PDB file of C-alpha atoms in Angstrom:
ATOM      1  CA  MET A   1     -27.220 -35.315  -9.691  1.00 46.00           C
ATOM      2  CA  LEU A   2     -25.180 -35.499  -6.481  1.00 45.00           C
ATOM      3  CA  SER A   3     -22.071 -34.792  -8.549  1.00 49.00           C
ATOM      4  CA  THR A   4     -23.704 -31.687 -10.038  1.00 43.00           C
ATOM      5  CA  ILE A   5     -24.709 -30.411  -6.593  1.00 40.00           C
ATOM      6  CA  ALA A   6     -21.193 -30.998  -5.231  1.00 44.00           C
ATOM      7  CA  THR A   7     -19.614 -29.195  -8.189  1.00 42.00           C
ATOM      8  CA  SER A   8     -22.006 -26.254  -7.798  1.00 39.00           C
ATOM      9  CA  SER A   9     -21.260 -26.058  -4.064  1.00 40.00           C
ATOM     10  CA  ALA A  10     -17.499 -26.074  -4.690  1.00 43.00           C
ATOM     11  CA  GLN A  11     -17.825 -23.291  -7.263  1.00 41.00           C
ATOM     12  CA  THR A  12     -19.859 -21.195  -4.803  1.00 44.00           C
ATOM     13  CA  GLN A  13     -17.242 -21.628  -2.076  1.00 49.00           C
ATOM     14  CA  ASN A  14     -14.437 -20.696  -4.482  1.00 62.00           C
ATOM     15  CA  GLU A  15     -16.161 -17.580  -5.806  1.00 82.00           C
ATOM     16  CA  LEU A  16     -14.270 -14.429  -4.959  1.00 89.00           C
ATOM     17  CA  PRO A  17     -16.165 -11.590  -3.261  1.00 94.00           C
ATOM     18  CA  PRO A  18     -16.829  -8.513  -5.411  1.00 95.00           C
ATOM     19  CA  LYS A  19     -13.985  -6.007  -5.661  1.00 97.00           C
ATOM     20  CA  VAL A  20     -13.651  -2.794  -7.640  1.00 98.00           C
ATOM     21  CA  ARG A  21     -10.130  -1.866  -8.676  1.00 96.00           C
ATOM     22  CA  HIS A  22      -9.328   1.624  -7.393  1.00 98.00           C
ATOM     23  CA  ALA A  23      -6.126   3.633  -7.614  1.00 97.00           C
ATOM     24  CA  GLU A  24      -4.582   4.243  -4.204  1.00 96.00           C
ATOM     25  CA  PRO A  25      -2.897   7.556  -3.257  1.00 98.00           C
ATOM     26  CA  LEU A  26       0.861   7.166  -2.959  1.00 98.00           C
ATOM     27  CA  TYR A  27       1.648   9.665  -0.198  1.00 97.00           C
ATOM     28  CA  LEU A  28      -1.113   9.033   2.348  1.00 94.00           C
ATOM     29  CA  ASP A  29      -1.953   5.525   1.222  1.00 93.00           C
ATOM     30  CA  LEU A  30      -4.723   3.289   2.496  1.00 96.00           C
ATOM     31  CA  VAL A  31      -4.404   0.492   5.039  1.00 97.00           C
ATOM     32  CA  ARG A  32      -5.133  -2.090   2.316  1.00 96.00           C
ATOM     33  CA  ASP A  33      -6.833  -2.200  -1.086  1.00 96.00           C
ATOM     34  CA  LEU A  34     -10.494  -1.259  -0.875  1.00 98.00           C
ATOM     35  CA  GLY A  35     -12.569  -4.433  -0.942  1.00 97.00           C
ATOM     36  CA  ALA A  36      -9.517  -6.434   0.114  1.00 97.00           C
ATOM     37  CA  ARG A  37      -9.654 -10.191  -0.306  1.00 97.00           C
ATOM     38  CA  LYS A  38      -8.452 -12.697   2.264  1.00 97.00           C
ATOM     39  CA  GLY A  39      -4.761 -13.515   1.926  1.00 97.00           C
ATOM     40  CA  GLU A  40      -3.680 -10.301   0.193  1.00 98.00           C
ATOM     41  CA  LYS A  41      -0.558  -8.759   1.706  1.00 97.00           C
ATOM     42  CA  GLU A  42       2.278  -6.399   0.830  1.00 98.00           C
ATOM     43  CA  ILE A  43       5.308  -4.578   2.184  1.00 99.00           C
ATOM     44  CA  ASN A  44       5.919  -0.855   1.609  1.00 98.00           C
ATOM     45  CA  VAL A  45       9.093   1.151   2.143  1.00 99.00           C
ATOM     46  CA  GLY A  46       9.033   4.913   1.674  1.00 98.00           C
ATOM     47  CA  ILE A  47      11.429   7.851   1.925  1.00 98.00           C
ATOM     48  CA  ASP A  48      10.170  11.416   2.303  1.00 97.00           C
ATOM     49  CA  PHE A  49      12.540  14.330   1.626  1.00 96.00           C
ATOM     50  CA  MET A  50      11.237  17.598   3.117  1.00 92.00           C
ATOM     51  CA  ASN A  51      12.748  21.073   3.166  1.00 87.00           C
ATOM     52  CA  VAL A  52      11.688  23.047   6.229  1.00 83.00           C
ATOM     53  CA  ARG A  53      12.734  26.610   7.046  1.00 78.00           C
ATOM     54  CA  ASN A  54      15.950  25.878   8.969  1.00 83.00           C
ATOM     55  CA  TYR A  55      16.604  22.196   8.282  1.00 89.00           C
ATOM     56  CA  ASN A  56      15.993  19.221   6.025  1.00 92.00           C
ATOM     57  CA  GLN A  57      13.949  16.305   7.275  1.00 93.00           C
ATOM     58  CA  HIS A  58      14.157  12.767   5.915  1.00 96.00           C
ATOM     59  CA  VAL A  59      11.421  10.371   6.964  1.00 97.00           C
ATOM     60  CA  ILE A  60      11.832   6.639   6.372  1.00 98.00           C
ATOM     61  CA  LEU A  61       8.732   4.504   6.757  1.00 98.00           C
ATOM     62  CA  ALA A  62       8.139   0.764   6.655  1.00 98.00           C
ATOM     63  CA  GLU A  63       4.699  -0.823   6.385  1.00 98.00           C
ATOM     64  CA  TYR A  64       3.298  -4.341   6.437  1.00 99.00           C
ATOM     65  CA  GLU A  65      -0.331  -4.710   5.449  1.00 98.00           C
ATOM     66  CA  PHE A  66      -2.509  -7.787   5.024  1.00 98.00           C
ATOM     67  CA  ALA A  67      -6.109  -8.996   4.818  1.00 98.00           C
ATOM     68  CA  PRO A  68      -6.954 -11.771   7.348  1.00 98.00           C
ATOM     69  CA  ILE A  69     -10.539 -11.964   6.036  1.00 98.00           C
ATOM     70  CA  ASN A  70     -12.402 -10.533   3.056  1.00 98.00           C
ATOM     71  CA  ARG A  71     -12.827  -6.737   3.083  1.00 98.00           C
ATOM     72  CA  LEU A  72     -10.716  -6.230   6.238  1.00 99.00           C
ATOM     73  CA  GLY A  73      -7.228  -4.765   6.006  1.00 98.00           C
ATOM     74  CA  LEU A  74      -4.707  -4.497   8.853  1.00 99.00           C
ATOM     75  CA  GLU A  75      -1.437  -2.552   8.866  1.00 99.00           C
ATOM     76  CA  VAL A  76       1.618  -1.966  11.030  1.00 99.00           C
ATOM     77  CA  GLU A  77       3.783   1.071  10.198  1.00 99.00           C
ATOM     78  CA  THR A  78       6.904   2.600  11.724  1.00 98.00           C
ATOM     79  CA  ASP A  79       8.240   6.072  10.854  1.00 98.00           C
ATOM     80  CA  PHE A  80      11.815   7.250  11.488  1.00 98.00           C
ATOM     81  CA  SER A  81      12.804  10.939  11.210  1.00 97.00           C
ATOM     82  CA  PHE A  82      16.320  12.253  10.562  1.00 97.00           C
ATOM     83  CA  PHE A  83      17.220  15.958  10.522  1.00 94.00           C
ATOM     84  CA  LYS A  84      20.025  18.038   9.006  1.00 92.00           C
ATOM     85  CA  ARG A  85      20.645  21.723   9.817  1.00 88.00           C
ATOM     86  CA  THR A  86      20.645  24.141   6.854  1.00 84.00           C
ATOM     87  CA  ALA A  87      21.074  27.417   8.786  1.00 77.00           C
ATOM     88  CA  GLU A  88      23.860  27.998  11.311  1.00 78.00           C
ATOM     89  CA  GLY A  89      22.820  28.742  14.874  1.00 72.00           C
ATOM     90  CA  GLU A  90      19.304  27.392  14.443  1.00 76.00           C
ATOM     91  CA  GLU A  91      17.820  24.636  16.583  1.00 84.00           C
ATOM     92  CA  VAL A  92      17.147  21.330  14.862  1.00 90.00           C
ATOM     93  CA  PRO A  93      15.002  18.447  16.186  1.00 91.00           C
ATOM     94  CA  ASN A  94      16.840  15.297  17.214  1.00 93.00           C
ATOM     95  CA  ASN A  95      16.673  12.085  15.208  1.00 96.00           C
ATOM     96  CA  LYS A  96      13.954   9.758  16.429  1.00 96.00           C
ATOM     97  CA  LEU A  97      11.596   6.870  15.886  1.00 96.00           C
ATOM     98  CA  GLU A  98       8.689   9.158  15.117  1.00 95.00           C
ATOM     99  CA  CYS A  99       5.795   6.810  15.739  1.00 98.00           C
ATOM    100  CA  LEU A 100       4.197   3.397  15.509  1.00 98.00           C
ATOM    101  CA  ARG A 101       0.853   3.145  13.707  1.00 98.00           C
ATOM    102  CA  LEU A 102      -1.577   0.237  14.077  1.00 99.00           C
ATOM    103  CA  SER A 103      -4.469   0.415  11.612  1.00 99.00           C
ATOM    104  CA  ALA A 104      -7.600  -1.441  10.557  1.00 99.00           C
ATOM    105  CA  GLN A 105      -9.853  -0.699   7.576  1.00 99.00           C
ATOM    106  CA  TYR A 106     -13.119  -2.373   6.569  1.00 99.00           C
ATOM    107  CA  SER A 107     -14.841  -1.949   3.194  1.00 98.00           C
ATOM    108  CA  PHE A 108     -18.488  -2.052   4.228  1.00 98.00           C
ATOM    109  CA  TRP A 109     -19.964  -1.377   0.765  1.00 98.00           C
ATOM    110  CA  VAL A 110     -18.574  -2.634  -2.537  1.00 98.00           C
ATOM    111  CA  SER A 111     -20.612  -2.089  -5.702  1.00 98.00           C
ATOM    112  CA  GLU A 112     -19.295  -3.384  -9.019  1.00 96.00           C
ATOM    113  CA  LYS A 113     -22.414  -1.972 -10.683  1.00 96.00           C
ATOM    114  CA  HIS A 114     -21.646   1.574  -9.510  1.00 98.00           C
ATOM    115  CA  ARG A 115     -17.853   1.006  -9.539  1.00 98.00           C
ATOM    116  CA  MET A 116     -17.739   2.387  -6.020  1.00 98.00           C
ATOM    117  CA  THR A 117     -16.429   1.369  -2.591  1.00 99.00           C
ATOM    118  CA  LEU A 118     -16.983   2.838   0.879  1.00 99.00           C
ATOM    119  CA  ALA A 119     -14.750   2.014   3.836  1.00 99.00           C
ATOM    120  CA  ALA A 120     -14.174   3.050   7.440  1.00 99.00           C
ATOM    121  CA  GLY A 121     -11.182   2.478   9.651  1.00 99.00           C
ATOM    122  CA  TYR A 122      -9.129   3.449  12.649  1.00 99.00           C
ATOM    123  CA  THR A 123      -5.447   4.138  13.329  1.00 99.00           C
ATOM    124  CA  GLN A 124      -3.871   4.079  16.790  1.00 99.00           C
ATOM    125  CA  ILE A 125      -0.681   6.154  16.933  1.00 98.00           C
ATOM    126  CA  PHE A 126       2.095   5.956  19.531  1.00 98.00           C
ATOM    127  CA  GLU A 127       4.796   8.654  19.522  1.00 97.00           C
ATOM    128  CA  PHE A 128       8.255   8.200  21.049  1.00 96.00           C
ATOM    129  CA  PRO A 129      11.078  10.408  22.405  1.00 94.00           C
ATOM    130  CA  ASP A 130      14.149  11.174  20.306  1.00 93.00           C
ATOM    131  CA  PHE A 131      17.087   8.783  20.440  1.00 93.00           C
ATOM    132  CA  LYS A 132      19.083  11.041  22.804  1.00 90.00           C
ATOM    133  CA  ASN A 133      16.354  10.930  25.437  1.00 86.00           C
ATOM    134  CA  TYR A 134      15.678   7.205  25.511  1.00 88.00           C
ATOM    135  CA  GLY A 135      15.521   6.164  29.150  1.00 81.00           C
ATOM    136  CA  LYS A 136      15.393   9.786  30.337  1.00 82.00           C
ATOM    137  CA  SER A 137      11.697  10.442  29.763  1.00 80.00           C
ATOM    138  CA  SER A 138       8.453   8.580  29.244  1.00 87.00           C
ATOM    139  CA  ALA A 139       8.691   5.680  26.787  1.00 91.00           C
ATOM    140  CA  ILE A 140       5.648   7.102  24.986  1.00 95.00           C
ATOM    141  CA  THR A 141       5.461  10.885  24.562  1.00 95.00           C
ATOM    142  CA  GLY A 142       2.204  11.093  22.655  1.00 97.00           C
ATOM    143  CA  VAL A 143      -0.867   9.126  21.641  1.00 98.00           C
ATOM    144  CA  GLY A 144      -3.010   9.729  18.573  1.00 98.00           C
ATOM    145  CA  TYR A 145      -6.557   8.565  17.820  1.00 98.00           C
ATOM    146  CA  ASN A 146      -7.460   8.572  14.132  1.00 98.00           C
ATOM    147  CA  PRO A 147     -10.830   7.252  12.856  1.00 99.00           C
ATOM    148  CA  PHE A 148     -11.281   7.741   9.108  1.00 99.00           C
ATOM    149  CA  PHE A 149     -13.706   7.338   6.200  1.00 99.00           C
ATOM    150  CA  VAL A 150     -12.890   6.554   2.565  1.00 99.00           C
ATOM    151  CA  ALA A 151     -15.071   6.839  -0.546  1.00 99.00           C
ATOM    152  CA  ALA A 152     -13.749   5.818  -3.956  1.00 99.00           C
ATOM    153  CA  LYS A 153     -15.385   5.727  -7.391  1.00 98.00           C
ATOM    154  CA  ARG A 154     -14.035   4.699 -10.760  1.00 98.00           C
ATOM    155  CA  LEU A 155     -15.264   6.648 -13.767  1.00 97.00           C
ATOM    156  CA  GLY A 156     -15.150   4.420 -16.824  1.00 94.00           C
ATOM    157  CA  LYS A 157     -12.160   2.105 -17.119  1.00 93.00           C
ATOM    158  CA  ASN A 158      -9.298   4.484 -16.461  1.00 97.00           C
ATOM    159  CA  ILE A 159     -10.262   7.403 -14.203  1.00 98.00           C
ATOM    160  CA  HIS A 160     -10.164   6.877 -10.433  1.00 98.00           C
ATOM    161  CA  THR A 161     -11.398   9.297  -7.759  1.00 99.00           C
ATOM    162  CA  LEU A 162     -11.050   9.059  -3.979  1.00 99.00           C
ATOM    163  CA  VAL A 163     -11.887  11.067  -0.858  1.00 99.00           C
ATOM    164  CA  TYR A 164     -10.321  10.375   2.553  1.00 98.00           C
ATOM    165  CA  THR A 165     -11.397  12.364   5.602  1.00 98.00           C
ATOM    166  CA  SER A 166     -10.611  12.040   9.296  1.00 98.00           C
ATOM    167  CA  PRO A 167     -10.093  13.813  12.605  1.00 98.00           C
ATOM    168  CA  VAL A 168      -6.797  13.197  14.396  1.00 98.00           C
ATOM    169  CA  VAL A 169      -6.943  13.595  18.175  1.00 98.00           C
ATOM    170  CA  GLU A 170      -3.416  14.065  19.545  1.00 97.00           C
ATOM    171  CA  HIS A 171      -2.640  13.744  23.247  1.00 97.00           C
ATOM    172  CA  ASP A 172       0.727  14.984  24.521  1.00 95.00           C
ATOM    173  CA  VAL A 173       1.621  12.719  27.431  1.00 92.00           C
ATOM    174  CA  LEU A 174       4.328  15.015  28.829  1.00 88.00           C
ATOM    175  CA  GLN A 175       2.437  18.313  28.545  1.00 90.00           C
ATOM    176  CA  ARG A 176      -0.943  16.714  29.262  1.00 92.00           C
ATOM    177  CA  THR A 177      -2.599  18.593  26.432  1.00 95.00           C
ATOM    178  CA  THR A 178      -4.960  17.434  23.688  1.00 96.00           C
ATOM    179  CA  GLN A 179      -5.601  18.962  20.285  1.00 96.00           C
ATOM    180  CA  VAL A 180      -7.624  18.013  17.215  1.00 97.00           C
ATOM    181  CA  ARG A 181      -6.767  18.497  13.565  1.00 96.00           C
ATOM    182  CA  TRP A 182      -8.774  17.524  10.497  1.00 97.00           C
ATOM    183  CA  GLN A 183      -7.538  15.869   7.330  1.00 97.00           C
ATOM    184  CA  ILE A 184      -9.448  16.062   4.049  1.00 97.00           C
ATOM    185  CA  ASN A 185      -7.559  14.356   1.250  1.00 98.00           C
ATOM    186  CA  THR A 186      -8.712  13.988  -2.351  1.00 98.00           C
ATOM    187  CA  ALA A 187      -7.113  12.167  -5.265  1.00 99.00           C
ATOM    188  CA  VAL A 188      -7.667  11.670  -8.994  1.00 99.00           C
ATOM    189  CA  HIS A 189      -5.689   9.113 -11.016  1.00 99.00           C
ATOM    190  CA  TYR A 190      -5.591   7.913 -14.606  1.00 99.00           C
ATOM    191  CA  SER A 191      -4.539   4.353 -15.392  1.00 98.00           C
ATOM    192  CA  ILE A 192      -2.667   4.164 -18.689  1.00 97.00           C
ATOM    193  CA  PRO A 193      -4.492   1.725 -21.017  1.00 96.00           C
ATOM    194  CA  GLN A 194      -2.954  -1.725 -21.508  1.00 93.00           C
ATOM    195  CA  THR A 195      -0.513  -1.137 -18.641  1.00 94.00           C
ATOM    196  CA  SER A 196      -0.545  -1.143 -14.840  1.00 94.00           C
ATOM    197  CA  HIS A 197       0.993   2.347 -14.662  1.00 98.00           C
ATOM    198  CA  LEU A 198      -0.813   5.282 -13.030  1.00 98.00           C
ATOM    199  CA  ILE A 199      -0.483   9.046 -13.130  1.00 99.00           C
ATOM    200  CA  GLY A 200      -2.447  11.367 -10.899  1.00 98.00           C
ATOM    201  CA  ILE A 201      -2.641  14.047  -8.277  1.00 99.00           C
ATOM    202  CA  GLU A 202      -3.239  13.904  -4.531  1.00 98.00           C
ATOM    203  CA  ILE A 203      -4.316  16.979  -2.578  1.00 98.00           C
ATOM    204  CA  ASN A 204      -3.685  16.888   1.172  1.00 96.00           C
ATOM    205  CA  LYS A 205      -5.684  19.442   3.169  1.00 96.00           C
ATOM    206  CA  GLU A 206      -5.424  19.987   6.897  1.00 94.00           C
ATOM    207  CA  ILE A 207      -7.187  22.234   9.416  1.00 94.00           C
ATOM    208  CA  GLU A 208      -5.570  22.853  12.798  1.00 89.00           C
ATOM    209  CA  HIS A 209      -6.184  25.684  15.286  1.00 87.00           C
ATOM    210  CA  GLY A 210      -8.433  27.306  12.684  1.00 87.00           C
ATOM    211  CA  MET A 211      -5.572  27.417  10.155  1.00 90.00           C
ATOM    212  CA  PHE A 212      -5.932  25.803   6.718  1.00 93.00           C
ATOM    213  CA  GLU A 213      -2.947  24.171   5.025  1.00 92.00           C
ATOM    214  CA  MET A 214      -2.750  22.403   1.672  1.00 94.00           C
ATOM    215  CA  THR A 215      -0.141  20.516  -0.330  1.00 95.00           C
ATOM    216  CA  VAL A 216      -0.588  19.350  -3.924  1.00 97.00           C
ATOM    217  CA  ARG A 217       1.215  16.121  -4.796  1.00 98.00           C
ATOM    218  CA  PRO A 218       1.470  15.109  -8.475  1.00 99.00           C
ATOM    219  CA  GLN A 219       2.514  11.475  -8.700  1.00 99.00           C
ATOM    220  CA  VAL A 220       3.219   8.475 -10.889  1.00 99.00           C
ATOM    221  CA  LYS A 221       3.151   4.750 -10.131  1.00 98.00           C
ATOM    222  CA  ILE A 222       5.289   2.486 -12.292  1.00 98.00           C
ATOM    223  CA  LYS A 223       4.705  -1.260 -12.373  1.00 97.00           C
ATOM    224  CA  CYS A 224       8.231  -2.691 -12.490  1.00 98.00           C
ATOM    225  CA  SER A 225       7.289  -6.377 -12.344  1.00 96.00           C
ATOM    226  CA  LYS A 226       4.414  -8.629 -11.342  1.00 95.00           C
ATOM    227  CA  ASN A 227       4.983  -7.964  -7.641  1.00 97.00           C
ATOM    228  CA  LEU A 228       7.014  -4.741  -7.503  1.00 98.00           C
ATOM    229  CA  SER A 229       5.849  -1.151  -8.066  1.00 98.00           C
ATOM    230  CA  LEU A 230       7.604   2.196  -7.698  1.00 99.00           C
ATOM    231  CA  GLY A 231       5.793   5.370  -6.672  1.00 98.00           C
ATOM    232  CA  LEU A 232       7.236   8.859  -7.235  1.00 99.00           C
ATOM    233  CA  VAL A 233       5.605  11.904  -5.626  1.00 99.00           C
ATOM    234  CA  ALA A 234       6.390  15.632  -5.650  1.00 98.00           C
ATOM    235  CA  GLY A 235       5.087  17.868  -2.855  1.00 96.00           C
ATOM    236  CA  ILE A 236       4.104  21.427  -3.775  1.00 94.00           C
ATOM    237  CA  PRO A 237       2.970  23.474  -0.752  1.00 92.00           C
ATOM    238  CA  VAL A 238       0.113  25.811  -1.652  1.00 90.00           C
ATOM    239  CA  VAL A 239      -0.796  27.006   1.828  1.00 78.00           C
ATOM    240  CA  ARG A 240       2.064  26.062   4.183  1.00 69.00           C
ATOM    241  CA  LYS A 241       3.938  28.349   6.590  1.00 66.00           C
ATOM    242  CA  HIS A 242       7.159  26.439   7.138  1.00 69.00           C
ATOM    243  CA  GLU A 243       7.261  23.633   4.574  1.00 73.00           C
ATOM    244  CA  HIS A 244       8.929  24.005   1.172  1.00 82.00           C
ATOM    245  CA  PHE A 245       9.024  21.655  -1.812  1.00 90.00           C
ATOM    246  CA  SER A 246       9.356  17.962  -1.007  1.00 94.00           C
ATOM    247  CA  SER A 247       9.687  14.619  -2.745  1.00 97.00           C
ATOM    248  CA  PHE A 248       8.636  11.111  -1.809  1.00 98.00           C
ATOM    249  CA  ILE A 249       9.524   7.630  -3.056  1.00 99.00           C
ATOM    250  CA  ARG A 250       7.524   4.503  -2.265  1.00 99.00           C
ATOM    251  CA  LEU A 251       8.465   0.894  -3.049  1.00 98.00           C
ATOM    252  CA  ILE A 252       5.529  -1.524  -3.015  1.00 98.00           C
ATOM    253  CA  TYR A 253       6.076  -5.280  -2.982  1.00 98.00           C
ATOM    254  CA  GLU A 254       3.080  -7.614  -3.110  1.00 97.00           C
ATOM    255  CA  LEU A 255       3.667 -10.911  -1.311  1.00 96.00           C
TER     256      LEU A 255
END
């Protein structure tokens, strides 16, 4: 009898918490899988190729994300921006370490019955001067405050839907100004049966100074091996003043 009780207790302790498998957007990805389990971690490297009116911008990002406890994800991300002039005589921004992002995300409701997960989180953003002005101005040129909410639902076995919404409060340290913009991102993905590959579309919508902007991003995620995945994204501006077509590549390595 004591042996049975001990075995039952061990099984209870080893039981994994509920988790619904959701497809994650590739461009504006989440801090960690929804319903993350303790010990999960991965490294992401991404390259964004953007065509702006008078120059090309290449953004290189590196992320490390992990789950110290069940349902809680933490992430550290750095973004570097490099610019190349495409029109003579036009001003081009200087190369820079764009920002450092420190994020936390908690899945507060996970329902396997409804195949749905709700999560809330927060990202603290620190912006830096361009490389040419290091030591000449403030070490931090801007601070961003970004609380967010995520709702995801799987329809059947293969269709995944997700909504991500957040305000971003940006404070310019040098100009001493503050502005708010809103992000409303939606995504639909289809997981190809008997594989770990995904195809889908991500729609990034933003409202700033009363102006609405939107970019549609068709995408595919290819599972290259047990731990390595490759994400390919195209950016099609629908309502954008200065941005043209773009492309994005993301390498995902699960540790």
